[in-house]
Amino acid sequence: MPYYCPVFGILDDFCRRLMKSTINILAIESSCDETSAAVIADGRVLSNQIATQAMHERFGGVVPEMASRAHMQNIVPVVHAALTDAGVSKEELSAVAFTQAPGLIGSLMVGVCFAKGFAQARQLPLISVHHMQAHVLAHFIDAKPEFPFLCLTVSGGHTQIVLCRDFLDMEVVGTTIDDAAGEAFDKVAKMLGLPYPGGPRVDKNAQLGDPLRFRFPMSEMKDYQYSFSGIKTSVLYFIRDEVKKDPDFVTKNINDICASVQYTIIKMLMAKLTKAAHALKVRHIGIAGGVSANSGLRNALLEAGKKHGWQVYIPKFEYCTDNAAMIGITAHYKFLKGDFCGLDAVPSARAAW
Ligand code: KG4
Ligand code: ZN
């Protein structure tokens, strides 16, 4: 039926969808090794389905080609599960959102192509989402941080301090010049013979160890920059030297090594975050990304919040690592602004905001 929009004074399909009482968004995330689909209704998560790809574990890291193939297998059942779990039919959807960047190009392509096909078949608008922006906005699923909001996003590929002035107005004020924090966790875990992904294993062992037993150097970078390649190298040489003296050194001391490495990484992360919070005069502070699942980092933020009088935001575990709910919440705010993309949208392995 033709629709007359009272705001724009035109017959318009977008206005018709906007005026509908509920904005139902199907969101797809496929940037790395997680195939995820979520359904978001007016910014509320009705379903968030995640298919993890365990096969990478035996290779000690994500194998891009295998990840793409697994996404191809998973995407239809995962989307089906999300719609069924949400109790939302295809006819009730208002838009389809997908992760456009950054990520593994083959993995991204699966999500982008699926979203395009789905949107075309159902005549739905498409919303392209930046994965790093989505990690930050994951905080707005269950809470309502006030702006300006400062978020430390720490994942396997990124370490960023993001100043958020509004939902879609963000600036990266600090970043790493080399490895990401998650990468440092994963590489140290590999040196210790722990399986991939190493971050959660280091965290688990660290909870049983002494964080002050071994000392590792903290990098001294300017402004709000990070560097994690130094700690990686110093752990490598430390283990090499100690194993020469005692071949069982790692087995005997694994908990203390994990606790000491974790302590140093968190100290570096928190030092720059605190510096930025003071300089930018922000009191609403959060952490996001896979490493925000780390028990030590979560505690450190809580303590810093008490010490500095910050309101702190720690995401639920399911919203720390990659998930489509965060893509959906970002898409929700883009939908409200009418920020859609065309069928010519292309994925990008690396992309500025
Ligand atoms: O955000 P994410 O799921 O994927 C990327 O976009 O990279 O982050 C994955 C990273 C991995 O490096 C993983 O080891 C790390 O998050 N990670 C953790 C913990 N859980 C996941 N690192 C430290 N402690 C954890 N508990
Ligand atoms: Zn991520």
PDB file of N, CA and C and ligand atoms in Angstrom, residues 29 31-34 102-103 131-132 135 153-158 180-187 189 195-204 207 262 265-266 288-298 317 319-323 326, ligand 1:
ATOM      1  N   GLU A  29      27.654 -11.434  11.661  1.00  0.00           N
ATOM      2  CA  GLU A  29      29.076 -11.193  11.940  1.00  0.00           C
ATOM      3  C   GLU A  29      29.870 -12.401  11.440  1.00  0.00           C
ATOM      4  N   SER A  31      33.638 -11.886  10.678  1.00  0.00           N
ATOM      5  CA  SER A  31      34.929 -11.275  10.344  1.00  0.00           C
ATOM      6  C   SER A  31      36.126 -12.184  10.586  1.00  0.00           C
ATOM      7  N   CYS A  32      35.975 -13.172  11.488  1.00  0.00           N
ATOM      8  CA  CYS A  32      37.129 -14.027  11.786  1.00  0.00           C
ATOM      9  C   CYS A  32      36.695 -15.492  11.837  1.00  0.00           C
ATOM     10  N   ASP A  33      36.677 -16.093  13.004  1.00  0.00           N
ATOM     11  CA  ASP A  33      36.346 -17.521  13.073  1.00  0.00           C
ATOM     12  C   ASP A  33      35.059 -17.793  13.845  1.00  0.00           C
ATOM     13  N   GLU A  34      34.205 -16.771  13.955  1.00  0.00           N
ATOM     14  CA  GLU A  34      32.923 -16.944  14.610  1.00  0.00           C
ATOM     15  C   GLU A  34      31.839 -16.610  13.586  1.00  0.00           C
ATOM     16  N   PRO A 102      36.910  -4.439   9.965  1.00  0.00           N
ATOM     17  CA  PRO A 102      38.017  -5.163   9.351  1.00  0.00           C
ATOM     18  C   PRO A 102      37.889  -6.653   9.669  1.00  0.00           C
ATOM     19  N   GLY A 103      38.747  -7.454   9.053  1.00  0.00           N
ATOM     20  CA  GLY A 103      38.704  -8.890   9.310  1.00  0.00           C
ATOM     21  C   GLY A 103      39.399  -9.660   8.205  1.00  0.00           C
ATOM     22  N   HIS A 131      33.385  -3.382  12.459  1.00  0.00           N
ATOM     23  CA  HIS A 131      33.510  -4.322  13.574  1.00  0.00           C
ATOM     24  C   HIS A 131      34.016  -3.655  14.864  1.00  0.00           C
ATOM     25  N   MET A 132      34.979  -2.730  14.742  1.00  0.00           N
ATOM     26  CA  MET A 132      35.563  -2.115  15.941  1.00  0.00           C
ATOM     27  C   MET A 132      34.594  -1.130  16.596  1.00  0.00           C
ATOM     28  N   HIS A 135      32.215  -3.272  18.593  1.00  0.00           N
ATOM     29  CA  HIS A 135      32.726  -3.711  19.908  1.00  0.00           C
ATOM     30  C   HIS A 135      32.435  -2.634  20.959  1.00  0.00           C
ATOM     31  N   THR A 153      39.253  -0.933  23.667  1.00  0.00           N
ATOM     32  CA  THR A 153      38.879  -2.126  22.906  1.00  0.00           C
ATOM     33  C   THR A 153      40.116  -2.987  22.699  1.00  0.00           C
ATOM     34  N   VAL A 154      40.070  -4.168  23.272  1.00  0.00           N
ATOM     35  CA  VAL A 154      41.243  -5.046  23.232  1.00  0.00           C
ATOM     36  C   VAL A 154      40.837  -6.400  22.660  1.00  0.00           C
ATOM     37  N   SER A 155      41.328  -6.688  21.466  1.00  0.00           N
ATOM     38  CA  SER A 155      40.955  -7.957  20.830  1.00  0.00           C
ATOM     39  C   SER A 155      42.198  -8.636  20.283  1.00  0.00           C
ATOM     40  N   GLY A 156      41.979  -9.682  19.470  1.00  0.00           N
ATOM     41  CA  GLY A 156      43.106 -10.408  18.910  1.00  0.00           C
ATOM     42  C   GLY A 156      43.863  -9.600  17.869  1.00  0.00           C
ATOM     43  N   GLY A 157      43.205  -8.655  17.244  1.00  0.00           N
ATOM     44  CA  GLY A 157      43.846  -7.884  16.187  1.00  0.00           C
ATOM     45  C   GLY A 157      43.994  -6.404  16.487  1.00  0.00           C
ATOM     46  N   HIS A 158      43.350  -5.910  17.542  1.00  0.00           N
ATOM     47  CA  HIS A 158      43.352  -4.478  17.806  1.00  0.00           C
ATOM     48  C   HIS A 158      43.517  -4.153  19.285  1.00  0.00           C
ATOM     49  N   ALA A 180      48.724  -6.551  18.967  1.00  0.00           N
ATOM     50  CA  ALA A 180      47.550  -6.251  19.788  1.00  0.00           C
ATOM     51  C   ALA A 180      47.708  -6.975  21.129  1.00  0.00           C
ATOM     52  N   ALA A 181      46.959  -6.520  22.135  1.00  0.00           N
ATOM     53  CA  ALA A 181      47.057  -7.147  23.465  1.00  0.00           C
ATOM     54  C   ALA A 181      46.666  -8.635  23.397  1.00  0.00           C
ATOM     55  N   GLY A 182      45.602  -8.939  22.648  1.00  0.00           N
ATOM     56  CA  GLY A 182      45.152 -10.334  22.528  1.00  0.00           C
ATOM     57  C   GLY A 182      46.212 -11.201  21.869  1.00  0.00           C
ATOM     58  N   GLU A 183      46.903 -10.608  20.887  1.00  0.00           N
ATOM     59  CA  GLU A 183      47.982 -11.306  20.180  1.00  0.00           C
ATOM     60  C   GLU A 183      49.102 -11.638  21.171  1.00  0.00           C
ATOM     61  N   ALA A 184      49.413 -10.690  22.064  1.00  0.00           N
ATOM     62  CA  ALA A 184      50.466 -10.920  23.067  1.00  0.00           C
ATOM     63  C   ALA A 184      50.065 -12.084  23.970  1.00  0.00           C
ATOM     64  N   PHE A 185      48.814 -12.105  24.401  1.00  0.00           N
ATOM     65  CA  PHE A 185      48.327 -13.230  25.224  1.00  0.00           C
ATOM     66  C   PHE A 185      48.465 -14.541  24.445  1.00  0.00           C
ATOM     67  N   ASP A 186      48.026 -14.521  23.184  1.00  0.00           N
ATOM     68  CA  ASP A 186      48.039 -15.755  22.389  1.00  0.00           C
ATOM     69  C   ASP A 186      49.461 -16.249  22.117  1.00  0.00           C
ATOM     70  N   LYS A 187      50.387 -15.301  21.856  1.00  0.00           N
ATOM     71  CA  LYS A 187      51.765 -15.712  21.541  1.00  0.00           C
ATOM     72  C   LYS A 187      52.475 -16.247  22.779  1.00  0.00           C
ATOM     73  N   ALA A 189      50.996 -17.668  25.281  1.00  0.00           N
ATOM     74  CA  ALA A 189      50.381 -18.981  25.525  1.00  0.00           C
ATOM     75  C   ALA A 189      51.040 -20.055  24.660  1.00  0.00           C
ATOM     76  N   PRO A 195      47.101 -24.415  24.431  1.00  0.00           N
ATOM     77  CA  PRO A 195      46.386 -24.427  23.144  1.00  0.00           C
ATOM     78  C   PRO A 195      45.743 -23.091  22.786  1.00  0.00           C
ATOM     79  N   TYR A 196      45.470 -22.923  21.476  1.00  0.00           N
ATOM     80  CA  TYR A 196      44.826 -21.718  20.947  1.00  0.00           C
ATOM     81  C   TYR A 196      43.320 -21.774  21.201  1.00  0.00           C
ATOM     82  N   PRO A 197      42.619 -20.681  21.496  1.00  0.00           N
ATOM     83  CA  PRO A 197      43.178 -19.348  21.706  1.00  0.00           C
ATOM     84  C   PRO A 197      43.754 -19.219  23.109  1.00  0.00           C
ATOM     85  N   GLY A 198      44.939 -18.649  23.186  1.00  0.00           N
ATOM     86  CA  GLY A 198      45.706 -18.687  24.433  1.00  0.00           C
ATOM     87  C   GLY A 198      45.212 -17.780  25.541  1.00  0.00           C
ATOM     88  N   GLY A 199      44.564 -16.654  25.169  1.00  0.00           N
ATOM     89  CA  GLY A 199      44.148 -15.676  26.179  1.00  0.00           C
ATOM     90  C   GLY A 199      43.384 -16.286  27.351  1.00  0.00           C
ATOM     91  N   PRO A 200      42.293 -17.028  27.078  1.00  0.00           N
ATOM     92  CA  PRO A 200      41.525 -17.593  28.189  1.00  0.00           C
ATOM     93  C   PRO A 200      42.337 -18.580  29.029  1.00  0.00           C
ATOM     94  N   ARG A 201      43.293 -19.290  28.389  1.00  0.00           N
ATOM     95  CA  ARG A 201      44.121 -20.276  29.138  1.00  0.00           C
ATOM     96  C   ARG A 201      45.095 -19.553  30.050  1.00  0.00           C
ATOM     97  N   VAL A 202      45.690 -18.486  29.541  1.00  0.00           N
ATOM     98  CA  VAL A 202      46.619 -17.699  30.373  1.00  0.00           C
ATOM     99  C   VAL A 202      45.841 -17.145  31.576  1.00  0.00           C
ATOM    100  N   ASP A 203      44.663 -16.639  31.311  1.00  0.00           N
ATOM    101  CA  ASP A 203      43.793 -16.078  32.359  1.00  0.00           C
ATOM    102  C   ASP A 203      43.523 -17.125  33.445  1.00  0.00           C
ATOM    103  N   LYS A 204      43.161 -18.330  33.017  1.00  0.00           N
ATOM    104  CA  LYS A 204      42.816 -19.411  33.955  1.00  0.00           C
ATOM    105  C   LYS A 204      44.019 -19.758  34.837  1.00  0.00           C
ATOM    106  N   GLN A 207      45.081 -17.048  37.449  1.00  0.00           N
ATOM    107  CA  GLN A 207      44.272 -16.949  38.680  1.00  0.00           C
ATOM    108  C   GLN A 207      44.844 -17.801  39.810  1.00  0.00           C
ATOM    109  N   GLN A 262      50.339 -11.585  32.574  1.00  0.00           N
ATOM    110  CA  GLN A 262      49.016 -10.933  32.576  1.00  0.00           C
ATOM    111  C   GLN A 262      49.053  -9.623  33.370  1.00  0.00           C
ATOM    112  N   ILE A 265      50.769  -6.952  31.199  1.00  0.00           N
ATOM    113  CA  ILE A 265      49.929  -6.484  30.076  1.00  0.00           C
ATOM    114  C   ILE A 265      48.808  -5.580  30.615  1.00  0.00           C
ATOM    115  N   ILE A 266      48.186  -5.997  31.704  1.00  0.00           N
ATOM    116  CA  ILE A 266      47.074  -5.197  32.262  1.00  0.00           C
ATOM    117  C   ILE A 266      47.583  -3.854  32.776  1.00  0.00           C
ATOM    118  N   ALA A 288      36.167  -3.410  26.052  1.00  0.00           N
ATOM    119  CA  ALA A 288      35.436  -4.208  25.058  1.00  0.00           C
ATOM    120  C   ALA A 288      36.411  -5.109  24.307  1.00  0.00           C
ATOM    121  N   GLY A 289      35.866  -6.034  23.518  1.00  0.00           N
ATOM    122  CA  GLY A 289      36.703  -6.954  22.743  1.00  0.00           C
ATOM    123  C   GLY A 289      37.040  -8.201  23.543  1.00  0.00           C
ATOM    124  N   GLY A 290      37.611  -9.188  22.860  1.00  0.00           N
ATOM    125  CA  GLY A 290      37.884 -10.484  23.481  1.00  0.00           C
ATOM    126  C   GLY A 290      38.647 -10.426  24.787  1.00  0.00           C
ATOM    127  N   VAL A 291      39.656  -9.559  24.866  1.00  0.00           N
ATOM    128  CA  VAL A 291      40.490  -9.491  26.080  1.00  0.00           C
ATOM    129  C   VAL A 291      39.726  -8.869  27.261  1.00  0.00           C
ATOM    130  N   SER A 292      38.591  -8.221  26.979  1.00  0.00           N
ATOM    131  CA  SER A 292      37.801  -7.673  28.095  1.00  0.00           C
ATOM    132  C   SER A 292      37.127  -8.801  28.883  1.00  0.00           C
ATOM    133  N   ALA A 293      37.243 -10.036  28.389  1.00  0.00           N
ATOM    134  CA  ALA A 293      36.767 -11.196  29.164  1.00  0.00           C
ATOM    135  C   ALA A 293      37.784 -11.571  30.243  1.00  0.00           C
ATOM    136  N   ASN A 294      38.956 -10.974  30.186  1.00  0.00           N
ATOM    137  CA  ASN A 294      40.028 -11.337  31.125  1.00  0.00           C
ATOM    138  C   ASN A 294      39.690 -10.915  32.558  1.00  0.00           C
ATOM    139  N   SER A 295      39.800 -11.873  33.474  1.00  0.00           N
ATOM    140  CA  SER A 295      39.391 -11.604  34.865  1.00  0.00           C
ATOM    141  C   SER A 295      40.240 -10.503  35.501  1.00  0.00           C
ATOM    142  N   GLY A 296      41.538 -10.514  35.191  1.00  0.00           N
ATOM    143  CA  GLY A 296      42.436  -9.503  35.764  1.00  0.00           C
ATOM    144  C   GLY A 296      42.103  -8.111  35.266  1.00  0.00           C
ATOM    145  N   LEU A 297      41.803  -7.993  33.966  1.00  0.00           N
ATOM    146  CA  LEU A 297      41.482  -6.679  33.396  1.00  0.00           C
ATOM    147  C   LEU A 297      40.147  -6.171  33.940  1.00  0.00           C
ATOM    148  N   ARG A 298      39.194  -7.075  34.087  1.00  0.00           N
ATOM    149  CA  ARG A 298      37.880  -6.686  34.629  1.00  0.00           C
ATOM    150  C   ARG A 298      38.042  -6.153  36.056  1.00  0.00           C
ATOM    151  N   PHE A 317      30.077 -11.653  29.163  1.00  0.00           N
ATOM    152  CA  PHE A 317      31.066 -12.457  28.435  1.00  0.00           C
ATOM    153  C   PHE A 317      30.660 -12.673  26.968  1.00  0.00           C
ATOM    154  N   TYR A 319      29.210 -10.804  24.988  1.00  0.00           N
ATOM    155  CA  TYR A 319      29.382  -9.613  24.152  1.00  0.00           C
ATOM    156  C   TYR A 319      30.836  -9.127  24.117  1.00  0.00           C
ATOM    157  N   CYS A 320      31.740  -9.869  24.791  1.00  0.00           N
ATOM    158  CA  CYS A 320      33.172  -9.502  24.750  1.00  0.00           C
ATOM    159  C   CYS A 320      33.781  -9.986  23.444  1.00  0.00           C
ATOM    160  N   THR A 321      33.688 -11.297  23.217  1.00  0.00           N
ATOM    161  CA  THR A 321      34.262 -11.857  21.984  1.00  0.00           C
ATOM    162  C   THR A 321      33.282 -11.600  20.822  1.00  0.00           C
ATOM    163  N   ASP A 322      33.698 -11.962  19.612  1.00  0.00           N
ATOM    164  CA  ASP A 322      32.924 -11.594  18.436  1.00  0.00           C
ATOM    165  C   ASP A 322      31.498 -12.161  18.465  1.00  0.00           C
ATOM    166  N   ASN A 323      30.554 -11.299  18.165  1.00  0.00           N
ATOM    167  CA  ASN A 323      29.135 -11.691  18.211  1.00  0.00           C
ATOM    168  C   ASN A 323      28.343 -10.750  17.308  1.00  0.00           C
ATOM    169  N   MET A 326      26.367  -7.210  18.774  1.00  0.00           N
ATOM    170  CA  MET A 326      27.019  -5.881  18.726  1.00  0.00           C
ATOM    171  C   MET A 326      26.888  -5.258  17.326  1.00  0.00           C
TER     172      MET A 326
HETATM  173  O1  KG4 B   1      37.312  -9.741  19.905  1.00  0.00           O
HETATM  174  P1  KG4 B   1      37.788 -11.127  19.657  1.00  0.00           P
HETATM  175  O2  KG4 B   1      36.833 -12.258  19.918  1.00  0.00           O
HETATM  176  O3  KG4 B   1      38.240 -11.314  18.167  1.00  0.00           O
HETATM  177  C1  KG4 B   1      38.944 -10.355  17.452  1.00  0.00           C
HETATM  178  O4  KG4 B   1      38.263  -9.454  16.886  1.00  0.00           O
HETATM  179  O5  KG4 B   1      40.188 -10.458  17.465  1.00  0.00           O
HETATM  180  O6  KG4 B   1      39.133 -11.321  20.503  1.00  0.00           O
HETATM  181  C2  KG4 B   1      39.862 -12.519  20.497  1.00  0.00           C
HETATM  182  C3  KG4 B   1      41.061 -12.350  21.429  1.00  0.00           C
HETATM  183  C4  KG4 B   1      42.043 -13.521  21.376  1.00  0.00           C
HETATM  184  O7  KG4 B   1      43.349 -13.003  21.259  1.00  0.00           O
HETATM  185  C5  KG4 B   1      41.830 -14.220  22.706  1.00  0.00           C
HETATM  186  O8  KG4 B   1      42.980 -14.897  23.178  1.00  0.00           O
HETATM  187  C6  KG4 B   1      41.490 -13.036  23.603  1.00  0.00           C
HETATM  188  O9  KG4 B   1      40.630 -12.242  22.803  1.00  0.00           O
HETATM  189  N1  KG4 B   1      40.810 -13.442  24.834  1.00  0.00           N
HETATM  190  C7  KG4 B   1      41.346 -13.296  26.061  1.00  0.00           C
HETATM  191  C8  KG4 B   1      40.421 -13.838  26.985  1.00  0.00           C
HETATM  192  N2  KG4 B   1      39.341 -14.288  26.281  1.00  0.00           N
HETATM  193  C9  KG4 B   1      39.594 -14.036  24.964  1.00  0.00           C
HETATM  194  N3  KG4 B   1      42.528 -12.759  26.446  1.00  0.00           N
HETATM  195  C10 KG4 B   1      42.795 -12.750  27.755  1.00  0.00           C
HETATM  196  N4  KG4 B   1      41.965 -13.268  28.712  1.00  0.00           N
HETATM  197  C11 KG4 B   1      40.782 -13.808  28.370  1.00  0.00           C
HETATM  198  N5  KG4 B   1      39.965 -14.305  29.302  1.00  0.00           N
END
